Amino acid sequence: MQTASVTTIRPLSPRRRFLSALFGGRLDRPSAATPTSIACVGLMEATGAWFPEAHLDASKMAALAAAGHTLLGYDTVAPLFSVITEAAALGAEIDWGRRDSLPINLTSPWADPDDVRLPGDFLDQPSTSTALEAIAILRRELGQGVAILGKVMGPWTLAYHMHGVSEFLIDIVLEPRRVHDFLAALAPISLAFARAQMRAGADAIVIADHATGDMVRADTYAEFLLPVHQSLTAELGCPTIFHCCGHSLDRIEYFAQAGFDAYHFESANDARQAMRIAGGRMSLAGNINGPEVLLRGTPRDVQRAVRLAAAAGLQMIAPECAVAPTTPVENLKALADAVAQTYWSKLRGD
């Protein structure tokens, strides 16, 4: 299978490298990317921007995100560190966590699709407005040299947060019409927040929607979510990266059909198989293990994992998901450094 070519072209800027990788274009090397959060205690110490304040203070959010590029060397910055930004703005009760933990929603207030509403002040709520302001700050301060990644929760994940995971999964079996209605009602929320982030200065939007193989079958994704995602990517019309946790090889074919420009995937999936299934129709980002390699491993372990990902042909090499806040900063830097020193042609003996 043919992948994006690595040539002897002059070095690209981080932003150009990422965008070229996203669209399967010419590269000087793979892109070191952060589709999900790499905020860790070490970066908080370096910047003075700590959780939980960094979730609701735009200047701190921007400073912590920028460190991923300025201190660690990634091609991208990702200022949205949690998955509950929309839920907080929509009225769910939130535990904003501590310095070494991520926020979670404590309540799921919507019992029925008719409860779903997009408030007129949705973008002005503390969680959403902070994210939008942080993106604007990053664009002003970093200019056009680095790629800025926005992030939204897709309608499937919003249903988990606002209706409840168990309730929603039960509805798939017992009340499938309610699932369709929920997704149709929730999709405009994802769309509105994504558009606002692009206006604020984002280069691409990560859409996180956890219809993972660990919870639902591939044909469930195809029946319920594929048409919604196809509509979402078409209406957005901007660069998109899809994130779905867990086992997913059996649904990558559908992700490609959905119109995403790239898929960010986990180490539970073999990278070579993922590349084969994607077949050049979308780029792939991943899939450096978080718990065993980045959290509990050594820089040498990280380097080994990067070499395997590059040898598989991944256009973007990244942590597989949001890292644990206690992840050693030296391991995160080792990832970016290893990618910077990696060339597909050398790995393949060309």
Coordinates of C-alpha atoms in Angstrom, one line a residue:
M1 CA 0.0 0.0 0.0
Q2 CA 1.3 3.5 -0.8
T3 CA 1.6 6.0 1.9
A4 CA 2.5 9.7 1.9
S5 CA 6.0 10.0 0.4
V6 CA 9.0 11.1 2.3
T7 CA 11.4 13.0 0.1
T8 CA 14.4 15.2 0.4
I9 CA 12.3 18.4 0.4
R10 CA 13.5 21.1 2.7
P11 CA 12.3 21.0 6.3
L12 CA 8.7 22.1 6.8
S13 CA 7.4 24.4 9.5
P14 CA 5.5 22.5 12.2
R15 CA 2.1 23.8 10.9
R16 CA 2.8 22.9 7.3
R17 CA 4.2 19.5 8.3
F18 CA 1.1 18.7 10.3
L19 CA -1.3 19.9 7.6
S20 CA 0.6 18.0 4.9
A21 CA 0.5 14.8 7.1
L22 CA -3.2 15.3 7.7
F23 CA -4.0 15.4 4.0
G24 CA -1.5 12.7 3.0
G25 CA 0.9 15.0 1.3
R26 CA 4.7 15.4 0.9
L27 CA 6.6 15.3 4.2
D28 CA 10.1 15.8 5.4
R29 CA 9.2 13.4 8.3
P30 CA 6.1 12.3 10.2
S31 CA 4.4 14.9 12.3
A32 CA 4.6 14.8 16.1
A33 CA 1.0 15.6 16.9
T34 CA -1.3 16.0 20.0
P35 CA -4.9 15.3 18.9
T36 CA -5.7 14.9 22.6
S37 CA -4.3 16.4 25.8
I38 CA -0.6 16.1 26.8
A39 CA -1.0 18.4 29.8
C40 CA 1.0 17.0 32.7
V41 CA 2.2 18.1 36.0
G42 CA 5.7 18.7 34.6
L43 CA 4.3 21.2 32.1
M44 CA 2.2 22.8 34.8
E45 CA 5.3 23.3 36.9
A46 CA 7.1 24.8 34.0
T47 CA 4.3 27.2 33.0
G48 CA 2.7 27.9 36.3
A49 CA -0.7 27.0 34.7
W50 CA -2.2 24.3 36.9
F51 CA -5.3 22.1 36.9
P52 CA -8.1 22.7 37.6
E53 CA -7.7 26.5 37.0
A54 CA -6.4 25.9 33.5
H55 CA -9.8 24.6 32.4
L56 CA -11.5 27.9 33.1
D57 CA -8.7 30.5 32.7
A58 CA -7.9 31.3 29.1
S59 CA -4.4 32.6 29.6
K60 CA -3.5 29.6 31.7
M61 CA -5.0 27.2 29.2
A62 CA -3.1 28.9 26.4
A63 CA 0.2 28.8 28.3
L64 CA -0.1 25.2 29.2
A65 CA -1.1 24.2 25.7
A66 CA 1.7 26.3 24.1
A67 CA 4.3 24.4 26.2
G68 CA 3.6 21.3 24.1
H69 CA 5.3 23.1 21.2
T70 CA 7.7 25.5 22.8
L71 CA 9.1 23.2 25.5
L72 CA 8.5 19.7 24.0
G73 CA 8.7 20.3 20.3
Y74 CA 5.4 19.0 19.0
D75 CA 4.0 20.3 15.7
T76 CA 0.6 21.0 17.3
V77 CA -0.9 22.6 20.4
A78 CA -4.2 21.3 21.9
P79 CA -5.8 23.7 24.4
L80 CA -8.9 21.7 25.3
F81 CA -7.7 19.3 28.1
S82 CA -10.9 17.6 29.1
V83 CA -13.9 15.9 27.6
I84 CA -16.6 17.8 29.6
T85 CA -16.3 21.3 28.1
E86 CA -19.7 21.0 26.3
A87 CA -21.4 19.1 29.2
A88 CA -20.4 21.9 31.6
A89 CA -21.8 24.6 29.2
L90 CA -25.0 22.6 28.8
G91 CA -25.8 22.4 32.5
A92 CA -24.2 19.1 33.8
E93 CA -22.7 19.3 37.3
I94 CA -18.9 19.0 37.0
D95 CA -16.1 17.9 39.3
W96 CA -13.2 19.9 37.9
G97 CA -10.6 17.6 39.4
R98 CA -7.3 18.4 41.0
R99 CA -3.8 19.1 39.9
D100 CA -3.2 15.5 39.0
S101 CA -6.6 14.5 37.7
L102 CA -9.1 15.4 34.9
P103 CA -12.6 16.7 35.3
I104 CA -15.7 14.4 35.1
N105 CA -19.4 15.2 34.9
L106 CA -21.4 14.1 37.9
T107 CA -24.9 14.4 36.5
S108 CA -26.6 13.6 33.2
P109 CA -29.6 15.9 33.1
W110 CA -31.3 15.0 29.9
A111 CA -33.7 12.1 30.1
D112 CA -35.3 12.4 26.7
P113 CA -34.3 13.7 23.2
D114 CA -36.9 16.5 23.7
D115 CA -34.8 17.8 26.6
V116 CA -31.9 18.5 24.2
R117 CA -31.4 22.2 23.5
L118 CA -28.6 24.5 22.3
P119 CA -28.8 27.5 24.6
G120 CA -28.3 30.9 23.0
D121 CA -25.5 31.6 25.4
F122 CA -23.8 28.2 24.9
L123 CA -20.6 29.8 23.5
D124 CA -20.5 32.4 26.3
Q125 CA -20.5 29.8 29.1
P126 CA -17.2 29.7 31.2
S127 CA -16.0 26.4 29.8
T128 CA -16.7 27.1 26.1
S129 CA -15.7 30.8 26.1
T130 CA -12.4 29.9 27.9
A131 CA -11.5 27.4 25.1
L132 CA -12.4 29.9 22.4
E133 CA -10.3 32.7 24.0
A134 CA -7.4 30.3 24.5
I135 CA -7.4 29.3 20.8
A136 CA -7.4 33.0 19.9
I137 CA -4.5 33.7 22.3
L138 CA -2.5 30.9 20.8
R139 CA -3.1 32.1 17.3
R140 CA -1.9 35.6 18.2
E141 CA 1.1 34.5 20.2
L142 CA 2.3 31.5 18.1
G143 CA 1.4 33.0 14.7
Q144 CA 1.2 30.6 11.7
G145 CA 4.1 28.5 12.6
V146 CA 2.4 25.8 14.7
A147 CA -0.9 24.0 14.1
I148 CA -3.7 24.7 16.6
L149 CA -6.1 21.8 17.2
G150 CA -9.6 22.4 18.5
K151 CA -11.7 19.6 19.9
V152 CA -15.4 18.8 20.2
M153 CA -17.3 15.9 21.6
G154 CA -19.4 14.2 18.9
P155 CA -23.1 13.5 19.5
W156 CA -22.5 9.9 20.7
T157 CA -20.2 11.1 23.5
L158 CA -22.5 14.0 24.3
A159 CA -25.3 11.4 24.8
Y160 CA -23.1 9.6 27.2
H161 CA -22.4 12.8 29.2
M162 CA -25.9 14.3 29.1
H163 CA -28.1 11.2 29.1
G164 CA -25.9 8.6 30.7
V165 CA -23.7 5.8 29.4
S166 CA -25.8 2.9 30.6
E167 CA -29.1 4.6 29.7
F168 CA -27.9 5.3 26.2
L169 CA -26.5 1.8 25.6
I170 CA -29.7 0.3 26.8
D171 CA -31.6 2.5 24.3
I172 CA -29.6 1.1 21.4
V173 CA -31.2 -2.3 22.1
L174 CA -34.7 -1.3 23.5
E175 CA -35.4 2.1 22.0
P176 CA -33.3 2.5 18.8
R177 CA -35.6 5.4 17.6
R178 CA -34.6 7.3 20.7
V179 CA -30.9 6.9 19.8
H180 CA -31.5 8.3 16.4
D181 CA -33.4 11.2 17.9
F182 CA -30.7 11.9 20.4
L183 CA -28.0 11.9 17.8
A184 CA -30.0 14.2 15.5
A185 CA -30.7 16.6 18.4
L186 CA -27.1 16.6 19.7
A187 CA -25.2 17.0 16.4
P188 CA -25.9 20.7 16.1
I189 CA -24.1 21.2 19.4
S190 CA -20.9 19.6 18.1
L191 CA -21.3 21.6 14.9
A192 CA -21.7 25.0 16.6
F193 CA -18.7 24.5 18.9
A194 CA -16.5 23.3 16.1
R195 CA -17.4 26.2 13.9
A196 CA -16.7 28.7 16.7
Q197 CA -13.2 27.1 17.3
M198 CA -12.4 27.5 13.6
R199 CA -13.4 31.1 13.7
A200 CA -11.2 31.6 16.8
G201 CA -8.2 30.4 14.9
A202 CA -8.0 26.6 15.0
D203 CA -6.4 24.8 12.0
A204 CA -8.3 21.5 12.5
I205 CA -11.0 20.0 14.7
V206 CA -10.6 16.8 16.6
I207 CA -14.0 15.1 16.9
A208 CA -14.1 12.6 19.8
D209 CA -17.0 10.1 19.6
H210 CA -16.6 6.9 21.6
A211 CA -18.5 4.3 19.7
T212 CA -15.7 2.0 20.5
G213 CA -15.4 -1.7 19.8
D214 CA -15.1 -2.2 23.6
M215 CA -18.8 -1.1 24.0
V216 CA -20.7 -1.5 20.7
R217 CA -20.4 -3.5 17.5
A218 CA -19.2 -2.1 14.2
D219 CA -22.6 -2.4 12.6
T220 CA -24.1 -0.3 15.4
Y221 CA -21.7 2.5 14.4
A222 CA -22.7 2.0 10.7
E223 CA -26.5 2.1 11.5
F224 CA -26.6 4.9 14.0
L225 CA -23.6 7.2 13.7
L226 CA -22.1 6.9 10.2
P227 CA -24.8 9.0 8.6
V228 CA -24.5 11.6 11.4
H229 CA -20.7 11.8 11.0
Q230 CA -21.0 12.1 7.2
S231 CA -23.4 15.0 7.6
L232 CA -21.2 16.6 10.3
T233 CA -18.0 16.5 8.2
A234 CA -19.8 17.8 5.1
E235 CA -21.4 20.7 7.0
L236 CA -18.2 21.6 8.8
G237 CA -16.1 21.6 5.6
C238 CA -12.9 22.1 7.7
P239 CA -10.0 19.7 8.4
T240 CA -11.1 17.0 10.9
I241 CA -9.4 14.3 13.0
F242 CA -11.7 11.6 14.4
H243 CA -10.8 10.1 17.8
C244 CA -12.4 6.9 19.1
C245 CA -10.8 4.9 21.9
G246 CA -10.3 1.2 22.2
H247 CA -10.5 -1.6 19.6
S248 CA -11.5 -0.2 16.3
L249 CA -10.0 -2.2 13.4
D250 CA -13.4 -3.5 12.5
R251 CA -14.8 0.0 11.9
I252 CA -12.0 1.9 10.4
E253 CA -13.6 1.2 7.0
Y254 CA -16.7 3.1 8.2
F255 CA -14.6 6.0 9.7
A256 CA -13.0 6.4 6.2
Q257 CA -16.5 6.6 4.7
A258 CA -17.5 9.2 7.2
G259 CA -15.3 11.8 5.5
F260 CA -12.7 12.4 8.3
D261 CA -9.3 13.5 7.1
A262 CA -7.5 11.4 9.8
Y263 CA -8.2 8.9 12.5
H264 CA -6.5 9.1 15.9
F265 CA -6.3 5.6 17.3
E266 CA -5.1 3.6 20.3
S267 CA -2.4 1.0 20.8
A268 CA -5.0 -1.7 21.1
N269 CA -5.0 -1.8 17.3
D270 CA -2.1 -2.9 15.1
A271 CA -0.8 0.1 13.2
R272 CA 0.1 -1.8 10.1
Q273 CA -3.4 -3.3 9.9
A274 CA -5.0 0.1 10.5
M275 CA -2.9 1.6 7.6
R276 CA -4.0 -1.3 5.3
I277 CA -7.7 -0.8 6.1
A278 CA -7.5 3.0 5.8
G279 CA -6.0 2.4 2.3
G280 CA -4.9 6.0 1.8
R281 CA -8.4 7.4 2.1
M282 CA -7.5 9.1 5.4
S283 CA -4.4 9.7 7.4
L284 CA -3.7 8.0 10.7
A285 CA -2.4 9.4 14.0
G286 CA -1.3 7.5 17.0
N287 CA -0.7 5.1 18.6
I288 CA 1.9 5.4 21.4
N289 CA 0.6 3.6 24.5
G290 CA -0.2 5.8 27.4
P291 CA -0.2 3.6 30.6
E292 CA 2.6 1.3 29.9
V293 CA 4.9 3.3 27.7
L294 CA 4.4 7.0 28.4
L295 CA 3.3 6.8 32.1
R296 CA 5.4 3.9 33.4
G297 CA 8.0 3.5 30.7
T298 CA 11.3 5.1 30.0
P299 CA 12.4 7.4 27.2
R300 CA 14.0 4.4 25.5
D301 CA 10.7 2.6 25.6
V302 CA 9.1 5.7 24.0
Q303 CA 11.7 5.7 21.3
R304 CA 11.1 2.1 20.5
A305 CA 7.4 2.7 20.2
V306 CA 7.9 5.6 17.9
R307 CA 10.1 3.6 15.6
L308 CA 7.4 1.0 15.3
A309 CA 4.7 3.6 14.6
A310 CA 6.9 5.2 11.9
A311 CA 7.8 1.9 10.4
A312 CA 4.1 1.2 10.0
G313 CA 3.8 4.4 8.0
L314 CA 1.8 6.6 10.3
Q315 CA 1.7 10.1 9.0
M316 CA 1.2 11.6 12.5
I317 CA 2.8 10.0 15.6
A318 CA 1.1 10.9 18.9
P319 CA 0.1 9.6 22.3
E320 CA -2.9 7.2 21.8
C321 CA -5.2 9.3 24.0
A322 CA -5.1 12.1 26.6
V323 CA -2.2 11.3 28.8
A324 CA -2.4 10.9 32.6
P325 CA -1.5 14.2 34.2
T326 CA 1.3 12.3 36.2
T327 CA 3.0 11.2 32.9
P328 CA 6.7 12.1 33.1
V329 CA 7.4 15.2 31.0
E330 CA 10.7 13.6 29.8
N331 CA 8.7 10.8 28.2
L332 CA 6.5 13.2 26.3
K333 CA 9.6 15.1 25.1
A334 CA 11.2 11.8 24.1
L335 CA 8.2 11.1 21.8
A336 CA 8.6 14.4 20.0
D337 CA 12.4 14.1 19.8
A338 CA 12.2 10.6 18.5
V339 CA 9.7 11.6 15.7
A340 CA 12.0 14.5 14.8
Q341 CA 14.8 12.0 14.3
T342 CA 12.7 9.4 12.4
Y343 CA 12.6 9.0 8.6
W344 CA 10.5 6.4 6.9
S345 CA 13.1 5.8 4.2
K346 CA 15.7 4.9 6.8
L347 CA 13.4 2.6 8.6
R348 CA 12.5 0.8 5.4
G349 CA 16.1 0.6 4.2
D350 CA 15.3 2.7 1.1

